[in-house]
Amino acid sequence: MDPKYQKKVKLNDGHFIPVLGFGTFAPPEVPKSEALEVTKFAIEVGFRHIDCAYLYQNEEQVGQAIRSKIADGTVKREDIFYTSKVWSTFLRPELVRPALEKSLKDLQLEYVDLYIIHLPVAMVPGEAILPTDENGKLIFDSVDLCHTWEALEKCKDAGLTKSIGVSNFNHKQLERILNKPGLKYKPVCNQVECHPYLNQSKLLEFCKSHDIVLVAYGALGAQRTLQWMNPNFPFLLEDPVLSAIAKKHKQTPALVALRYQIQRGVVVLAKSYNKKRIKENIQVFDFELTPEDMKAIEGLNSNIRYYDFQQAVDHPEYPYSEEY
């Protein structure tokens, strides 16, 4: 396979992360078996970084895909960079390692490459993924994220994960971890929604200054079909500026949106369950945007957040009340 597909960046703990990742989230109506199929296909066409989470409820299938591609000689385990995430109902320090062990058991893997806090918003532990009261309001938990972080550090020391990081943290929440007395390992990344309409330039600058990699999810905007998406939001991939740049380079708007992130030093996740588009997304390494293109895309920033998790807006750790 072409080595350009293997482009990686170095994390602050010395491990390397491929700059292009495959996102495995699918809405509940998509059969779980599809996660197996598309993840196998993604590995076949060249993806080496697979992003998943306990929340997605498909780690069994994604793990099966990885193991089958190892078994047939397509890849070795060390070629794959696999990310999982600890969900909000497991943020109490004593629940972190059991949560990771559950993911590993589902995956049937010895270790994950990256384990991250999915969301800084703690919810009450239990069976429910989104625990709610009789009025349908989320039931929150109060957890010191610094204590959660210490539990992640122990998972790294135990060899259950190679690297540890966070997701959906604002810069103040990151600062609390970075300034924690006795910090053993810095977060290697902060995975956040990031695309031309929400380019996160201030958070990116903050992360870069602390040698933290910004990982972009929602890099192609959001699918129209999502029932919770604000229907008044513009559809990113139909943006005239992106379309014009795409046409000029004989590429698609999706590829332009992915390429934009890679050129600004962001690790980008491409989520698709469509084989044609999965194969297309790997072509992000086949062209380059000019400084003028980059400037034009920067100009699209309008702070449109597709994934704002409004149900948690009253939680003291709700991350999006801060500017960045």
mmCIF file of C-alpha atoms in Angstrom, residues 104 110-112 154-162:
data_model
loop_
_atom_site.group_PDB
_atom_site.id
_atom_site.type_symbol
_atom_site.label_atom_id
_atom_site.label_comp_id
_atom_site.label_asym_id
_atom_site.label_seq_id
_atom_site.Cartn_x
_atom_site.Cartn_y
_atom_site.Cartn_z
ATOM 1 C CA LEU A 104 -11.346 -4.689 25.552
ATOM 2 C CA GLU A 110 -5.197 -6.795 24.466
ATOM 3 C CA TYR A 111 -4.978 -2.997 24.488
ATOM 4 C CA VAL A 112 -6.354 0.134 22.833
ATOM 5 C CA LYS A 154 -3.384 4.164 35.875
ATOM 6 C CA CYS A 155 -4.888 2.463 32.796
ATOM 7 C CA LYS A 156 -1.889 3.647 30.774
ATOM 8 C CA ASP A 157 0.526 2.394 33.426
ATOM 9 C CA ALA A 158 -1.260 -0.974 33.408
ATOM 10 C CA GLY A 159 -0.703 -1.253 29.639
ATOM 11 C CA LEU A 160 -4.436 -1.348 28.840
ATOM 12 C CA THR A 161 -4.034 1.750 26.657
ATOM 13 C CA LYS A 162 -0.950 3.239 25.018
#
